[in-house]
mmCIF file of C-alpha atoms in Angstrom:
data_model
loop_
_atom_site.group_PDB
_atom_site.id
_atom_site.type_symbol
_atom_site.label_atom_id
_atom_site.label_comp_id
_atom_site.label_asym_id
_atom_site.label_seq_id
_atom_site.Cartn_x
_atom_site.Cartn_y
_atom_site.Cartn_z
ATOM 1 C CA UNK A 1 -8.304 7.054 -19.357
ATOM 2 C CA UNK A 2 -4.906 8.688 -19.803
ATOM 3 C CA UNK A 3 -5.206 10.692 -16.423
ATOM 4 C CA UNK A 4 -6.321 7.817 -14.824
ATOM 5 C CA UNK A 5 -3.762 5.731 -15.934
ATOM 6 C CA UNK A 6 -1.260 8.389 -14.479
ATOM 7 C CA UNK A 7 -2.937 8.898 -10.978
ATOM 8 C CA UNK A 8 -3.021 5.572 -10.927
ATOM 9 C CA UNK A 9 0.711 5.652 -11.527
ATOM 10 C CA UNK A 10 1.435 8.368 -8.668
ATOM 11 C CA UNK A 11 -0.152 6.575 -6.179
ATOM 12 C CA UNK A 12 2.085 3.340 -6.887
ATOM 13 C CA UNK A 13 5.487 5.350 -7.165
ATOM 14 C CA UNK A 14 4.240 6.574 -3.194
ATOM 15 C CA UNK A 15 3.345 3.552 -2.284
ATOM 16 C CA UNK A 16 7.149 2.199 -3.657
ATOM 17 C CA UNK A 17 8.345 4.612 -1.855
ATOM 18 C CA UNK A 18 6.500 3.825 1.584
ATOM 19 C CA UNK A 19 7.972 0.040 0.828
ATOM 20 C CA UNK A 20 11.116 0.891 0.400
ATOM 21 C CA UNK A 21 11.577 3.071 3.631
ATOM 22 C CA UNK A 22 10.342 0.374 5.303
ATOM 23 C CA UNK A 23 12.554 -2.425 4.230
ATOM 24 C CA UNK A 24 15.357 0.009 4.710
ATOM 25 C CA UNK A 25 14.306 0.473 8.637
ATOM 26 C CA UNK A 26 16.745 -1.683 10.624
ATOM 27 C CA UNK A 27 13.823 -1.255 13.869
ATOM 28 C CA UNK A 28 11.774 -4.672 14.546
ATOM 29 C CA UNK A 29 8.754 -5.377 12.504
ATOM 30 C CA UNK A 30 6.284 -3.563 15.278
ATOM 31 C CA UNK A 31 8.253 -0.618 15.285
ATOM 32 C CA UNK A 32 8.249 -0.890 10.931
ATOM 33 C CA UNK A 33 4.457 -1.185 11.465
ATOM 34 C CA UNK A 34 3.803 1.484 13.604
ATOM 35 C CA UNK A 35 6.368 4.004 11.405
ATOM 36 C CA UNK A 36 4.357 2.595 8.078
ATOM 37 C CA UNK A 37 1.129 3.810 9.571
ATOM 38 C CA UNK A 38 2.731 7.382 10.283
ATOM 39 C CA UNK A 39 3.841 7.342 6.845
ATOM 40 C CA UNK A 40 0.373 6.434 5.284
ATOM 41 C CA UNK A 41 -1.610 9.386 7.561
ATOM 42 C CA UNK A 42 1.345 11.646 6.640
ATOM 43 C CA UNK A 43 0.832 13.721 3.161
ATOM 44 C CA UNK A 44 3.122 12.092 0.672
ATOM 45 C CA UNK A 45 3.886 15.576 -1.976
ATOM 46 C CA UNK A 46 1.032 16.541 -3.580
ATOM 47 C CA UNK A 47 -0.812 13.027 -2.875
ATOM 48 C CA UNK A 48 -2.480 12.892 1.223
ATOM 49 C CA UNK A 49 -3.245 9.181 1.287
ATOM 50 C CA UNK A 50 -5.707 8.534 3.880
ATOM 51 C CA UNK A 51 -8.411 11.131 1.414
ATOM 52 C CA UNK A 52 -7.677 11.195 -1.935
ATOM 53 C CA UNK A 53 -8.729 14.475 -3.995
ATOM 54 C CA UNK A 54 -10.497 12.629 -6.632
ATOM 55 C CA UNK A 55 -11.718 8.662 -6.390
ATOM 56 C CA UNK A 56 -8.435 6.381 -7.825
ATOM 57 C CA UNK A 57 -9.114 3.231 -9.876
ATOM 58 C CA UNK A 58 -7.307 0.076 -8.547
ATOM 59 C CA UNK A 59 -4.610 -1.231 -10.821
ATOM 60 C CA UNK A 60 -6.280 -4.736 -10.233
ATOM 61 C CA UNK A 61 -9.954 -4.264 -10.075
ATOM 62 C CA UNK A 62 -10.676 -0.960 -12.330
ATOM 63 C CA UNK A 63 -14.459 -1.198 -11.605
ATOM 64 C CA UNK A 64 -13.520 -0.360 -7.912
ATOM 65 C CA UNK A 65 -12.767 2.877 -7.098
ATOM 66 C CA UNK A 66 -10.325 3.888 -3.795
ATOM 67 C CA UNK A 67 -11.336 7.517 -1.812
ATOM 68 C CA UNK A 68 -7.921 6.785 0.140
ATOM 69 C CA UNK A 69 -6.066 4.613 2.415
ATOM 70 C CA UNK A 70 -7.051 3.421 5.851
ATOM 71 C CA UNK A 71 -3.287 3.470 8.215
ATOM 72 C CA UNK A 72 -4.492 2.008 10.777
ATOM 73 C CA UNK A 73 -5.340 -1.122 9.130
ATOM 74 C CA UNK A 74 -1.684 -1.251 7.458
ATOM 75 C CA UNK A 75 0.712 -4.213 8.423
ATOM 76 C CA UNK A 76 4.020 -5.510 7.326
ATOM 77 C CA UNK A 77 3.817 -9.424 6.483
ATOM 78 C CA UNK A 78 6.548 -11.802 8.193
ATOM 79 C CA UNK A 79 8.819 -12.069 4.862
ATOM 80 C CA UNK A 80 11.612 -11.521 3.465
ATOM 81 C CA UNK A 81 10.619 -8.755 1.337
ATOM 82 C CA UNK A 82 8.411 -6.989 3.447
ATOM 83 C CA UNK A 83 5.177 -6.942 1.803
ATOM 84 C CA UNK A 84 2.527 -4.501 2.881
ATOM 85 C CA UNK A 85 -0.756 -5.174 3.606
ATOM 86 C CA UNK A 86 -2.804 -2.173 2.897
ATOM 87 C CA UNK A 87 -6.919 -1.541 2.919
ATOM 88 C CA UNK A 88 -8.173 1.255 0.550
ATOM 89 C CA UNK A 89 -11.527 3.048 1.590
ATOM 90 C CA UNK A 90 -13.799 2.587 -0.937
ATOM 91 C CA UNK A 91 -16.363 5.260 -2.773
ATOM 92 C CA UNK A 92 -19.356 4.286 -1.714
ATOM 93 C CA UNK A 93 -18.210 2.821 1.679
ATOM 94 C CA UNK A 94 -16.277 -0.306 1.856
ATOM 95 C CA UNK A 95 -12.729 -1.834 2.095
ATOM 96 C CA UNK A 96 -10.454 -3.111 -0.433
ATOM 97 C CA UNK A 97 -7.211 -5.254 1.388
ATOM 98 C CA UNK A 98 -4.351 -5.973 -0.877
ATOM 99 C CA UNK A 99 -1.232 -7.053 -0.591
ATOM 100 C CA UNK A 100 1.592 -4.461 -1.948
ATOM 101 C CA UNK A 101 5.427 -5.733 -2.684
ATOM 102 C CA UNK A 102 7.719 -3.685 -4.446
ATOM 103 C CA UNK A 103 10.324 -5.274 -6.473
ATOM 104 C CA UNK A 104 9.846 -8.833 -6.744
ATOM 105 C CA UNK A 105 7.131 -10.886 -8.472
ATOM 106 C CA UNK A 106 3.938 -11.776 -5.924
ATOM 107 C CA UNK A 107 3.389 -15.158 -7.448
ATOM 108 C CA UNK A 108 6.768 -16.342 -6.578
ATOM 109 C CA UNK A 109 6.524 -15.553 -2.967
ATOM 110 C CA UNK A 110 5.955 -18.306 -0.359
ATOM 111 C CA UNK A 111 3.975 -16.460 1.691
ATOM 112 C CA UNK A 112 1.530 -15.929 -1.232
ATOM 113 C CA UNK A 113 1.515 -19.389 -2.206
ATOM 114 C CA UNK A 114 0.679 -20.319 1.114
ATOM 115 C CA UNK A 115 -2.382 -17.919 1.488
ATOM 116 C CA UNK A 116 -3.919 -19.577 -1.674
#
């Protein structure tokens, strides 16, 4: 559980970092889209994102578990904060879409409220 825990971890801190360099970008939100997706099919360290080595967990729904993510599939919502929306491949086939927003609390976002 404790290496899971901590791959789980790794992939989060990448994906932080991913949301960060976007926000950061000062390019319109197609151009942050299309640079996202490079990022995602680019290896991140020791961590290549589109096929992961071994299957991931999800932080949100342990009894799924990710292979890797799909880039092409990324977008950047219309907010403030620039959340992500990312789809993880799934073992076994399948897609997982979340949403991914680093820094700032999902339930408080309008955007969020407005999807539910």
């Amino acid at each position: 559980l404790a290496r899971a825990l901590k791959r789980q971890g790794e992939l989060v801190a990448v994906m932080c970092e991913c949301a960060r360099e976007v926000k950061a970008d000062r390019d319109t939100r197609p151009k942050k889209q299309e640079k996202l997706r490079q990022r995602l099919a680019t290896r991140r360290g020791a961590l290549d994102l589109r096929h992961f080595p071994a299957p991931i967990m999800l932080p949100l729904a342990p009894d799924l578990n990710a292979i890797g993510l799909s880039p092409d599939d990324a977008s950047i919502f219309k907010s403030a904060m620039m959340p992500l929306g990312l789809t993880f491949k799934l073992e076994g086939g399948g897609k997982y879409d979340v949403i991914f927003k680093d820094g700032d609390d999902l339930r408080q976002d309008q955007l969020v409220v407005q999807m539910i």
